Structures are given as C-alpha cells and as structure tokens.
XYZ file of C-alpha atoms in Angstrom:
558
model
C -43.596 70.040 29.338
C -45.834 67.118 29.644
C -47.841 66.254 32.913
C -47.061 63.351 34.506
C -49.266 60.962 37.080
C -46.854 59.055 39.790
C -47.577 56.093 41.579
C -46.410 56.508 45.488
C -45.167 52.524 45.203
C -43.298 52.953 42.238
C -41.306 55.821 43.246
C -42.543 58.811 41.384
C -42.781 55.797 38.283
C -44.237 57.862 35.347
C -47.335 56.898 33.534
C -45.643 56.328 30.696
C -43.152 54.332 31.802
C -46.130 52.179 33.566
C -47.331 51.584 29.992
C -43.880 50.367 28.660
C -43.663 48.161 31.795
C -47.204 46.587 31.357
C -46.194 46.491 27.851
C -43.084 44.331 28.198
C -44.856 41.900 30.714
C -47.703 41.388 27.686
C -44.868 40.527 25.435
C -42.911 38.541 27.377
C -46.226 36.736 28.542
C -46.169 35.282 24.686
C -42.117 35.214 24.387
C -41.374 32.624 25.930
C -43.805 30.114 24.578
C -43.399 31.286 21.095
C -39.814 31.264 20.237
C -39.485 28.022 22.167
C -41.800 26.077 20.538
C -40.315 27.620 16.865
C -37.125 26.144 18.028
C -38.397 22.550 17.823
C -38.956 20.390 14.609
C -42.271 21.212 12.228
C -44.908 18.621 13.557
C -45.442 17.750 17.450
C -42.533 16.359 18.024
C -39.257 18.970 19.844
C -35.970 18.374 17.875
C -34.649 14.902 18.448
C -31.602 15.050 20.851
C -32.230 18.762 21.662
C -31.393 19.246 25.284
C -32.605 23.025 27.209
C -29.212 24.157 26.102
C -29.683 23.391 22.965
C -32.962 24.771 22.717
C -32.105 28.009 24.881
C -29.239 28.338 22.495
C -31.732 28.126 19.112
C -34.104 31.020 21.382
C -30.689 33.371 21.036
C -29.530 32.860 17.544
C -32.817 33.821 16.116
C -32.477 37.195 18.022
C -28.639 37.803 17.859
C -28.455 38.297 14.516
C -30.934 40.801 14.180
C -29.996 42.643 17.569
C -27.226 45.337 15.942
C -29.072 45.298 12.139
C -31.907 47.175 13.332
C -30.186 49.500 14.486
C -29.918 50.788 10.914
C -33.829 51.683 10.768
C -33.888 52.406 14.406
C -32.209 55.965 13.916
C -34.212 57.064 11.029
C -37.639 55.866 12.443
C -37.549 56.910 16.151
C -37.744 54.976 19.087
C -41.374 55.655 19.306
C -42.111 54.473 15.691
C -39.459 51.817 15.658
C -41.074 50.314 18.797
C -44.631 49.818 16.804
C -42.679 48.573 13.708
C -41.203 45.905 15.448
C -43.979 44.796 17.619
C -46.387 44.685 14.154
C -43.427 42.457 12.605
C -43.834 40.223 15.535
C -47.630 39.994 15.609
C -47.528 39.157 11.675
C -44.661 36.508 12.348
C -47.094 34.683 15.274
C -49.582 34.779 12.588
C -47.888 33.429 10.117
C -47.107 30.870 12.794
C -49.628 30.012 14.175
C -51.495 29.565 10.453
C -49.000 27.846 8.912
C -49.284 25.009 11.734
C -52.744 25.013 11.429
C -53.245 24.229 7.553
C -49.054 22.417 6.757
C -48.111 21.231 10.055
C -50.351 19.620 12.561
C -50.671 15.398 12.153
C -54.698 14.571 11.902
C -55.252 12.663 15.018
C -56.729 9.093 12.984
C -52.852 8.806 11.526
C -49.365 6.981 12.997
C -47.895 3.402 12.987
C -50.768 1.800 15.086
C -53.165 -0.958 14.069
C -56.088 0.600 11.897
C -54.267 3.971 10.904
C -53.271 5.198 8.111
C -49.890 6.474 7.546
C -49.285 10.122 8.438
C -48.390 12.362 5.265
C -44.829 14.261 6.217
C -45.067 17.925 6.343
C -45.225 20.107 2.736
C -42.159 21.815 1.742
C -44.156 25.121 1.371
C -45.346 24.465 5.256
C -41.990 23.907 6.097
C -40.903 27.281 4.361
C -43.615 29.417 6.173
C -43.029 28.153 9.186
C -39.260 28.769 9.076
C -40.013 31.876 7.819
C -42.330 32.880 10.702
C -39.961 32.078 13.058
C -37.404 33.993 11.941
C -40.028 37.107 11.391
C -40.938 36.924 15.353
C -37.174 36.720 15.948
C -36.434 39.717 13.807
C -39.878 41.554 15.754
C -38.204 40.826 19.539
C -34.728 41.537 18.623
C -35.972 45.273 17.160
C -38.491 46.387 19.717
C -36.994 44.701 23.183
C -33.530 47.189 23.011
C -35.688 49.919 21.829
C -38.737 49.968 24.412
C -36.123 49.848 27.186
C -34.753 52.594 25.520
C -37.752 54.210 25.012
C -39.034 53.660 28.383
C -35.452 55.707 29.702
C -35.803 58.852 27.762
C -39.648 59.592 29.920
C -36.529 60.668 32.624
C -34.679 63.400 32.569
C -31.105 62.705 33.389
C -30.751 66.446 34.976
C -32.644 66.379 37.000
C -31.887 64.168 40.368
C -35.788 62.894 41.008
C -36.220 61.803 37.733
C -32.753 60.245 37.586
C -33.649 58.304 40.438
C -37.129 57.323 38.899
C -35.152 56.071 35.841
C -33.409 54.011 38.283
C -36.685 52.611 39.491
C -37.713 52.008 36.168
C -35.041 50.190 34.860
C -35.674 47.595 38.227
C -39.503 47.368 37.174
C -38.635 46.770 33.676
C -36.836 44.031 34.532
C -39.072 42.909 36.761
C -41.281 43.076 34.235
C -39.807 40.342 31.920
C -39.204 37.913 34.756
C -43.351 38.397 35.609
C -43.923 37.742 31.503
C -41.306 34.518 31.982
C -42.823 33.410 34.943
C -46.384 33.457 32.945
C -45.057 31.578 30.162
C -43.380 28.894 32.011
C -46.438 27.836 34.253
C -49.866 29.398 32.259
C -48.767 28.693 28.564
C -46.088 25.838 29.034
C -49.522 24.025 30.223
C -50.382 23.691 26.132
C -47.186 22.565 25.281
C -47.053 19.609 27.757
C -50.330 18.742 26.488
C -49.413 19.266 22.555
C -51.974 22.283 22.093
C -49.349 24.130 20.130
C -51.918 25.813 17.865
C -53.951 27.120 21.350
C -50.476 28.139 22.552
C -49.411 29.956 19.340
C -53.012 32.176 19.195
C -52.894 32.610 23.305
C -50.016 34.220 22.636
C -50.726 35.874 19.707
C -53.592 37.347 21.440
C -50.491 38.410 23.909
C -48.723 40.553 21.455
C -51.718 42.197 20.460
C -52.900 43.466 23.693
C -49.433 44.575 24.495
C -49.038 46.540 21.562
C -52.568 47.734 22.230
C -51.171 48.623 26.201
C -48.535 50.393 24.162
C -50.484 53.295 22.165
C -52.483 54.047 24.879
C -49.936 55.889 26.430
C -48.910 57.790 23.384
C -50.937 61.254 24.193
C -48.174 61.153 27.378
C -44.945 60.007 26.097
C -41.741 61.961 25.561
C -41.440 62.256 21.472
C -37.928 63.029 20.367
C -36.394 63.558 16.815
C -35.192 60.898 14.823
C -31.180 61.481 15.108
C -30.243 60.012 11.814
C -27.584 57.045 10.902
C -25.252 56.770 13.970
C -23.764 54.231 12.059
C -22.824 55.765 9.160
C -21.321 58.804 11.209
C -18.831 56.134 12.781
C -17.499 54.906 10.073
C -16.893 58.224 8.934
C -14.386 58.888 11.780
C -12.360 55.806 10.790
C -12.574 56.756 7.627
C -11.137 60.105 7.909
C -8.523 59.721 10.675
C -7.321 56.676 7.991
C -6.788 59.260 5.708
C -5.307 61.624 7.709
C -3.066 59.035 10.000
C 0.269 60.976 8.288
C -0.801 64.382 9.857
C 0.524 65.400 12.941
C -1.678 66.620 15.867
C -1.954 70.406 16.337
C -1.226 71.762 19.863
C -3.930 72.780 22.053
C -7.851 71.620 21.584
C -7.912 72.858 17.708
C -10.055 70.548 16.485
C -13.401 70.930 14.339
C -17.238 71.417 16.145
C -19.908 72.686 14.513
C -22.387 75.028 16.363
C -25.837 73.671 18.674
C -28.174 74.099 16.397
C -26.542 72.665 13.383
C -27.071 68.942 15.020
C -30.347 69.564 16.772
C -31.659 67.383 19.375
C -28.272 65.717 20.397
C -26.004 67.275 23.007
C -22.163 67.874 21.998
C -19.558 65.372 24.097
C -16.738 66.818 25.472
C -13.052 65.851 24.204
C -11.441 63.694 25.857
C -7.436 62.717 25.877
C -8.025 58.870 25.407
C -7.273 57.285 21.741
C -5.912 60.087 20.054
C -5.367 58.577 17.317
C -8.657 59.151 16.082
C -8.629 62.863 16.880
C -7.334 63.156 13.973
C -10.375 62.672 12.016
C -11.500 66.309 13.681
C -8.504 68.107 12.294
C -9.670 70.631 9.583
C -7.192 70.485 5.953
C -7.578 71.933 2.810
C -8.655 68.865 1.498
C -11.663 68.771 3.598
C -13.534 70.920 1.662
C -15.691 70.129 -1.894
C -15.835 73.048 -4.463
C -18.437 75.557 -3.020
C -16.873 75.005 0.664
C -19.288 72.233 1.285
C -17.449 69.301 3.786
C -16.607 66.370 3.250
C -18.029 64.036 6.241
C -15.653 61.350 4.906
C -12.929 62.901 5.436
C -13.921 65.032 8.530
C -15.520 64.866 11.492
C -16.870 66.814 14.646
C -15.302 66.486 17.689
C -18.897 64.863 18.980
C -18.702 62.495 16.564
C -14.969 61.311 17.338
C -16.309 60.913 20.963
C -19.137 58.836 20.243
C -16.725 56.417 18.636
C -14.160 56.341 21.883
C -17.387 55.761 24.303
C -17.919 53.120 22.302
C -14.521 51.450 22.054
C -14.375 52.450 25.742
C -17.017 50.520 26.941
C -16.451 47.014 25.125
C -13.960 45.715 27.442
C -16.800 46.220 30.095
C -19.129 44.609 28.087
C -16.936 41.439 26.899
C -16.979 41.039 30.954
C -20.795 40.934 31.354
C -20.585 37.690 29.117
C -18.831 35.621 31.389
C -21.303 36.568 33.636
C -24.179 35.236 31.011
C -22.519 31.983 31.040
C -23.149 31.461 34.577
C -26.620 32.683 34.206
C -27.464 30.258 31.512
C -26.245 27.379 33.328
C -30.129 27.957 34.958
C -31.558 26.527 32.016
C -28.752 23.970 30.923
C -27.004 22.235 33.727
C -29.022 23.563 36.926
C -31.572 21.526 35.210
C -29.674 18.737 33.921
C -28.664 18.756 37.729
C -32.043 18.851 38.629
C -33.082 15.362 36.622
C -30.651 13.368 38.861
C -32.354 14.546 41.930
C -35.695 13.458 44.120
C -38.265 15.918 42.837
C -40.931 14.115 44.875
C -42.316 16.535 47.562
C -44.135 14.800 50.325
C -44.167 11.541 48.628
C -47.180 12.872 46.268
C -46.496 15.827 44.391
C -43.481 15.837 41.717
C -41.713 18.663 40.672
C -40.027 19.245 37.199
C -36.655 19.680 37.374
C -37.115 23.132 35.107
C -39.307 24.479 37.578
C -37.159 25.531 40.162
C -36.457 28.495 38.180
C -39.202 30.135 40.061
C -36.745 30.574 42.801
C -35.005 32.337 40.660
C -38.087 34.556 39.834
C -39.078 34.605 42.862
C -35.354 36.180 44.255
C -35.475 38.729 41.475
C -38.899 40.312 42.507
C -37.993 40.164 45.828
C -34.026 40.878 45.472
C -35.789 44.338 43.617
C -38.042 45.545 46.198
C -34.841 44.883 48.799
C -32.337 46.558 46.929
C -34.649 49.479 46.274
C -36.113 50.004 49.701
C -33.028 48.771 51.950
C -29.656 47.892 50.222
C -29.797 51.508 48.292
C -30.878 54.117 51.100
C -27.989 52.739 53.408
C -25.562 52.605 50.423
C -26.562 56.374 49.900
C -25.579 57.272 53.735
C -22.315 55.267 53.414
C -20.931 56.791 50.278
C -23.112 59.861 49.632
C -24.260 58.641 46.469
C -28.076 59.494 46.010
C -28.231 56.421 44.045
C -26.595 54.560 46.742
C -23.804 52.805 44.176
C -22.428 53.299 41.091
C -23.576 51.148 37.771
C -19.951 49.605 38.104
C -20.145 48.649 41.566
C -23.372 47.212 41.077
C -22.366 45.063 38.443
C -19.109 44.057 39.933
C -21.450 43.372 42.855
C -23.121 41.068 40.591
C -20.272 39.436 39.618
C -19.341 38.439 43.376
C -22.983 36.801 43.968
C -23.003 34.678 40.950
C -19.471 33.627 41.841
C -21.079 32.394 45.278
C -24.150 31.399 42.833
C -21.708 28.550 41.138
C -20.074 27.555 44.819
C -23.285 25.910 45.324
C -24.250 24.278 42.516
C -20.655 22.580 42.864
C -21.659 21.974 47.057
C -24.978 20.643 45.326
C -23.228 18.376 42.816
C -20.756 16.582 45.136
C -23.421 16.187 47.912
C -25.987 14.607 45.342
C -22.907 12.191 43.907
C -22.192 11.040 47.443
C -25.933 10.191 48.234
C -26.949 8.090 44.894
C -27.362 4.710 46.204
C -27.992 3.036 42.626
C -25.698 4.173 39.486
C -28.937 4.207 37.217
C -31.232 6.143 39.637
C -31.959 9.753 40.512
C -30.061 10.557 43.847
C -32.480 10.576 46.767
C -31.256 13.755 47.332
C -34.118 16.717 47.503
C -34.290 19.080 44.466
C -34.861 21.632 46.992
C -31.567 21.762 47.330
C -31.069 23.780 44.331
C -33.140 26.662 45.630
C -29.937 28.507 47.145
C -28.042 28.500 43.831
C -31.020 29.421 42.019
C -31.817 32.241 44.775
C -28.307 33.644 44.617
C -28.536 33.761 40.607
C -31.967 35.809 40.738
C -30.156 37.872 43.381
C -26.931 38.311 40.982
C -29.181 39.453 38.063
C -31.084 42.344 39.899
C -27.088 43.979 40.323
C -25.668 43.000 36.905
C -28.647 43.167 33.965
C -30.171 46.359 36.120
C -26.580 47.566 36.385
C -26.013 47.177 32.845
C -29.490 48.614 31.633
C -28.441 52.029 33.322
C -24.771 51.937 32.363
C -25.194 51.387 29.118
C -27.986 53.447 28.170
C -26.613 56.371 30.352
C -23.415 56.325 29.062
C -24.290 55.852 25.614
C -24.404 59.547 23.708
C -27.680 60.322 22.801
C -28.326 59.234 19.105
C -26.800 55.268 20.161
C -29.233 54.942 23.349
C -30.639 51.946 21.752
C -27.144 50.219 20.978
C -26.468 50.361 24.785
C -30.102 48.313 25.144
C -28.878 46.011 22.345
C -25.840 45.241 24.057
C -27.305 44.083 27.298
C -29.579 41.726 25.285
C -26.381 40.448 23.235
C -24.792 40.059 26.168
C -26.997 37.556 27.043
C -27.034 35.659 23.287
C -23.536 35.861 22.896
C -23.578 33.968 27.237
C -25.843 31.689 25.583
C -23.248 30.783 22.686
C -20.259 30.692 24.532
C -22.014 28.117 27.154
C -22.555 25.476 24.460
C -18.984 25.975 23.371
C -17.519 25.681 26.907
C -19.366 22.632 27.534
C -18.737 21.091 23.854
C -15.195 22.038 24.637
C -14.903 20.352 28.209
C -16.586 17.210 26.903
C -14.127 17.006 23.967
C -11.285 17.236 26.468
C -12.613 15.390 29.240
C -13.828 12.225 27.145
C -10.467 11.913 25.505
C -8.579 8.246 25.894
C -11.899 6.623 26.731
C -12.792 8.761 29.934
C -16.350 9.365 31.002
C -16.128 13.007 31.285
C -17.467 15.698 33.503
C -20.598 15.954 31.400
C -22.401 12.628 31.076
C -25.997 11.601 29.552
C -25.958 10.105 33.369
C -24.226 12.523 35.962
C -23.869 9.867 38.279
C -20.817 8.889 35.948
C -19.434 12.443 35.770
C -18.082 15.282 37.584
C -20.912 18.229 36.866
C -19.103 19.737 40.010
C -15.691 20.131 38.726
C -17.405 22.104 35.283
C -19.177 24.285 38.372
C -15.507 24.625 39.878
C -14.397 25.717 35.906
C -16.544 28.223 35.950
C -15.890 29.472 39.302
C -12.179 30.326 38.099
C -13.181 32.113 35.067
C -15.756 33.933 36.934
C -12.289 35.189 39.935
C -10.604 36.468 36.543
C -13.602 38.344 34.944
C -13.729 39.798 38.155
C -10.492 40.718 38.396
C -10.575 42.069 34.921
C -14.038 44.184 35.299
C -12.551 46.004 38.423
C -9.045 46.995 35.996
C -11.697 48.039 33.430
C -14.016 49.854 35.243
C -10.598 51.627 37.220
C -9.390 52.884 33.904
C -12.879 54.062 32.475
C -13.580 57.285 32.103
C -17.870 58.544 32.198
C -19.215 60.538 29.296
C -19.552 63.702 29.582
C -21.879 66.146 28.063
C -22.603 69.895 26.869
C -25.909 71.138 26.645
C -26.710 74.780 27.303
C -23.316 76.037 28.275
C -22.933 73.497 31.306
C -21.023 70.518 31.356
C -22.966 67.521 32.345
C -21.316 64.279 33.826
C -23.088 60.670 34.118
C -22.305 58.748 37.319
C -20.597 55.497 36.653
C-alpha cells in the first residue's frame, strides 16, 4: 500500500492528487489561449464575422470529436500512460503551432495597403496545412488527457473506504477549481498577447505551459496508484448486442441462470451485480449449445458475462441523466455568448476612468466558483450531513438537480438585467448607461450553479461508471459541455430564423437595443423548469451500481 502525505487544508488531499491538480491548472494556464487563437483565420486577423459564440463553439468541435475515439487507446494503454500520450500529442501540436506561424503565417511588419508598402504575400498553402493540422493535433491532445487525468486523479481514492471517499469528494471540487484558476490565467496573463497581436509569444508562453505541466505530472509517478490496463470496453459492448441479437428468439430461463465467469479470470475489475432492468439484453448471458467453438472455447460474440451485460444497462441507464446536464450547458454558455453580447450594450466605465471589457466579468464567475467551493465544502456539506445523515452531506443527484435550480435563478437575472438595460438606453445607437456591474449577480449565480452540477457530475459519473469505463464517465461531463456549446448556436440560429420572419427585428439583433435578448433569457428559463422536471423523474427511476469484490456487495451513493 502506498504512503500518502495529506495537506490539513485540502482535506486529507493526497499528494498525488496535488500533482494532477497542479497539473491541470498548468494546462489549462495554456488552454485557453491556444485553442482560441487556432480558432481564428491564419494571419493576425480573428475570423471575419466570428462572434464569442462562434468562436467558443469552434473551441468545442475540435475536442468533441475526439472526446469518445480515444477511448479506444485509453483501455489498452492505462490511464497513467494514456495521460502522458496525450499531453506529448498536445505539446507537439503547440509546436507545430507555434512554428508554423512563425516561418508561413505571420505578415512582415514593412507590408499592407499604406503609402510606401509593399503588398503583403497571402499565406502558403503548406502554412495553411500545418497550421490546420496543429490545431487539430492540440485538439486531439486535450480531448484524450482532460477525461483521463480526472479519471486518473479519482482512482488515488479508495471508494471503500469512507475517508478516502470523502477526499475524492474534495478532489473532484479542487480539480475543478483547478481549471477555473488555469481559465482565469489565460483570460487576464496570456489574453494580454493577443490584444496586442503577440500570437507567436502567446503560442511559446504557452507551450512552455504544457511542458511544465507534464513535467508537474511525472513527478508524482513514484506515488501514484498504477492499475492494469482493462482491455477494449468497447468491443465487450458490442458484444452484448451482438449476442442478445442473436439470441432475441430464446426465452428467459427462470431464476438468476445466467453465465459469470470466476474473479480471477477478469482480473483487476470487480463483477456488477444483476439487475432486473432491460431484460432484454440478459439474454446475451444465457449459455446454448451454440455458444461454444470446437475445443469448448466461447464465443464472446455470441455470449456474454453477466458483468458485461451490466456495464451496458449502467450505461443506457445513465444517458437520460446525462441528455439533462446539456440543457444545463446551454445556460452556462450563454456566459461567453449573450452575457457578453449583453455586456457590449452596457456602461463599462468604472469611475469615469477605468473601462471594463464586457468579457471580463466572467471573473465573477471565477471568482463564485472558488469561493462557492470552499462554502459548499466547509458549510453547505457538514449541515447537509446532520440533516440527512449523509456523510457526504447530499447525493450526486441532488447536487446536480441543485444545480439545475441556481442556474434557473442564474437566467431570471440576465432577463431582470435585459429589460432594465432596454428601459434605461436614452439613444437607440448607444450603449445603455446602465452599469455592467449589473451582470455580476447572474454571473455569480452561474459560478455558484457549476460548483453543484460539473462537481456533481464528475463524481456521478465516474462513480457510477464500472471500473474498466471510468474514463467514459470523465468524457461525458466534458461532452456535456461541447454538445451545450452546439446546441446554443442552434437555439439561437433557430430563434433568429423564427423571430426575423415577415420583416421583424428579432430577439437577437447586431444592436440589442432593437431586440428582446430578455424574452431568449425567458426561453431558456422554460426549458430549464422542464429539464428539471425531467432530471428529478430520471434520477427517481435510477437505480446505483452495485458491485462485488471479495464476497461483499458494494453500493455507490447516488
């Protein structure tokens, strides 16, 4: 059993976990910046017409798609390994970034339309190639190792025992703390060179980034927790469908008599109990003749373990939870769409000298995670625990229907905001006099929403998951988020398509003095009341995981 060194702040926080969380917040120092900036057009110029939506939008796509296909290596490598595969990926793609700006991309200084310059040459095909190409190497990088270090940075707890089940609580608040310290770096430190078109400086700041984080990384490896790679979950899934296809004629035999293999023929993952939900696909477990190859070998196509048949129901069970958490995204991207859209047609002046940009008041939103954290941790959960005898205070599903509830209130005032700015604009073409400060409740109650849903759904996920698809719970937190991203542009595409119809203005407008940015607030407002209503019927119905290992029957809190 390894030694571990705890930190009395962080809650019996393991030193290995403090390396994964000073690991993340080196990453996400350099995230930020670098994905952004590969989102704009080769040269110095950001995509024409590209609004923070847009842009936030182009930050997900590059990660979404690779999100669920490295899960193929991530079985075979390891966590551990797949972690410094990834992060090497990355640190070659900000390379090949930052290089192939340098020599194909950057305009010489003595060029443009001006009086004595020359004309400046367009960017090279082949520069245009590489740089594409880089970009989509750092996307492939983040979208392996971020599911896989928070997964990683889980399995230093052991779930059975209570103190370290409690640490992994702690740790999955610190984590996320964690990437809101790296954002908060990136959007002051490093957004500095890309206001003043130093995108090279940026790109090798925060390549520098990536390498001390990975370097952050193996220095904890003499105290890490090392398991076995568990093989191809995916492959073992579609095996179940497979077999209960072919055997969807055969009736179900009475009683539990369906096929498990002993412990140690599947070492290093613990069995999951049967369970009487989709039974339908029990029937890839029953045993048949036809089972069998010549020399009594089996056929995995054609059947499966019981385990196996359970992994695929957790699964399926947990989707409907998870198509829930994107509604929620929606309203969390509106921070970097229309809170700052909002923002724009409001006074940032602050004592008649300083001026604030609009996309700053996100660090409200930092700022109410970090402290929204500490609260939760050191207040909201100790009374929670004397209330309802929990010793985690609430459950994963309360916590992220709690979630839900805040960013509902979250949207309220943006809408408040909205009709109290369009009341107070004195000239149609002018900001509204009205404060920016404003904003600082709905940004405040959005920080506050994502400590209870994104923590919530770091622990649910990966604790629910069984124990060779830890990383596909990770993944589908972070495609939550993507997939929030993608559905935002579509719901606003779709309300200006409606809205604008016959000649209207719209509720979206180039000028929001002209439209109704409240009544799209309002919009989402309803559909956050029926995602709510809908999380609390799933989360009724759901049934936990539950485990075997050693004889005893192990259940995960939900």
């Amino acid at each position: 059993m390894l030694s571990f060194c705890y930190f009395d702040f962080f809650e019996n926080l393991s030193l290995p976990s403090f390396h994964v969380t000073v690991f993340v917040i080196s990453e996400l120092c350099s995230y930020e910046l670098g994905i952004r900036w590969s989102c704009c057009r080769p040269g110095r110029v950001p995509k024409e017409g590209a609004s923070s939506g847009e842009r936030r939008g182009c930050q997900q796509h590059q990660q979404v798609d690779w999100y669920c296909l490295h899960l193929l290596a991530l079985p075979c490598l390891g966590r551990y390994i797949t972690c410094i595969v990834f992060q090497v990926i990355y640190l070659v793609g900000l390379v090949m970034l930052s290089l192939s700006s340098l020599f194909f991309l950057v305009v010489p200084s003595k060029c443009g339309d001006g009086v004595g310059l020359r004309p400046c040459r367009p960017p090279s095909q082949l520069g245009i190639a590489l740089f594409y190409v880089s970009t989509y190497t750092t996307a492939f990088g983040i979208g392996g190792y971020q599911p896989s270090v928070a997964t990683f940075g889980a399995d230093q707890f052991d779930e059975s025992d209570a103190t370290e089940r409690r640490s992994k609580l702690a740790f999955f608040s610190y984590f996320y703390v964690a990437l809101n310290v790296g954002s908060l770096f990136s959007n002051s430190f490093l957004a500095f060179y890309e206001d003043k078109g130093m995108w090279i400086r940026g790109f090798w700041v925060s390549t520098v980034a990536v390498a001390l984080g990975l370097l952050v990384f193996l220095l904890g490896t003499p105290y890490y927790r090392h398991f076995k790679p568990t093989g191809n979950r995916v492959t073992r899934m579609v095996q179940v469908f497979s077999a209960a296809f072919h055997k969807r004629h055969i009736q179900m035999p009475p009683g539990e008599d369906l096929h498990e293999v002993e412990d140690d023929e599947e070492s290093g993952i613990r069995k999951l109990l049967h369970r009487d939900q989709l039974r339908c696909l029990d029937k890839a477990a029953i045993v048949t003749e036809e089972d069998y190859h010549a020399g009594n070998t089996k056929n995995p196509w054609r059947l499966c373990t019981v385990t196996q048949v359970e992994e695929v129901k957790c699964i399926l069970g947990m989707m409907p939870i998870w198509i829930c958490t994107i509604v929620y995204s929606v309203e969390f991207t509106q921070m970097a769409s229309t809170f700052v859209e909002q923002g724009t047609a409001m006074d940032t002046n602050l004592f008649g000298r300083f001026r604030v940009p609009a996309a700053s008041m996100s660090v409200f939103d930092i700022t109410s995670v970090l402290l929204s954290v500490l609260a939760y941790r050191f207040v909201v959960a100790p009374v929670a625990s004397r209330l309802t005898k929990n010793p985690d205070g609430i459950t994963d599903l309360q916590r992220m229907g709690s979630g839900l509830i805040i960013a509902l209130f979250g949207m309220l005032a943006a809408a408040v905001v909205e009709i109290n700015r369009r009341r107070r604009v004195v000239a149609m073409d002018q900001p509204s006099p009205m404060s920016v400060l404003w904003q600082a409740p709905q940004y405040v109650l959005i920080g506050a929403s994502e400590v209870f849903m994104y923590i919530g759904q770091l622990d649910f996920f990966s604790g629910q998951m069984p124990d060779g698809l830890k990383c596909f719970g990770s993944s589908l937190c972070m495609a939550s988020i993507s997939l929030g991203n993608f559905a935002s542009m579509l719901a606003v595409s779709a309300v200006t398509g409606i809205t604008t119809r016959r000649n209207r203005r719209g509720w979206i407008t180039k000028n929001l003095n002209y439209g109704h940015l409240e009544l799209f607030f309002l919009l989402l407002v309803g559909l956050s009341i029926l995602d709510f209503i809908l999380f609390v019927a799933f989360a009724v119905i759901y049934k936990g995981t539950e485990f075997k290992e050693g004889g005893k029957h192990i259940s995960i809190d939900i």
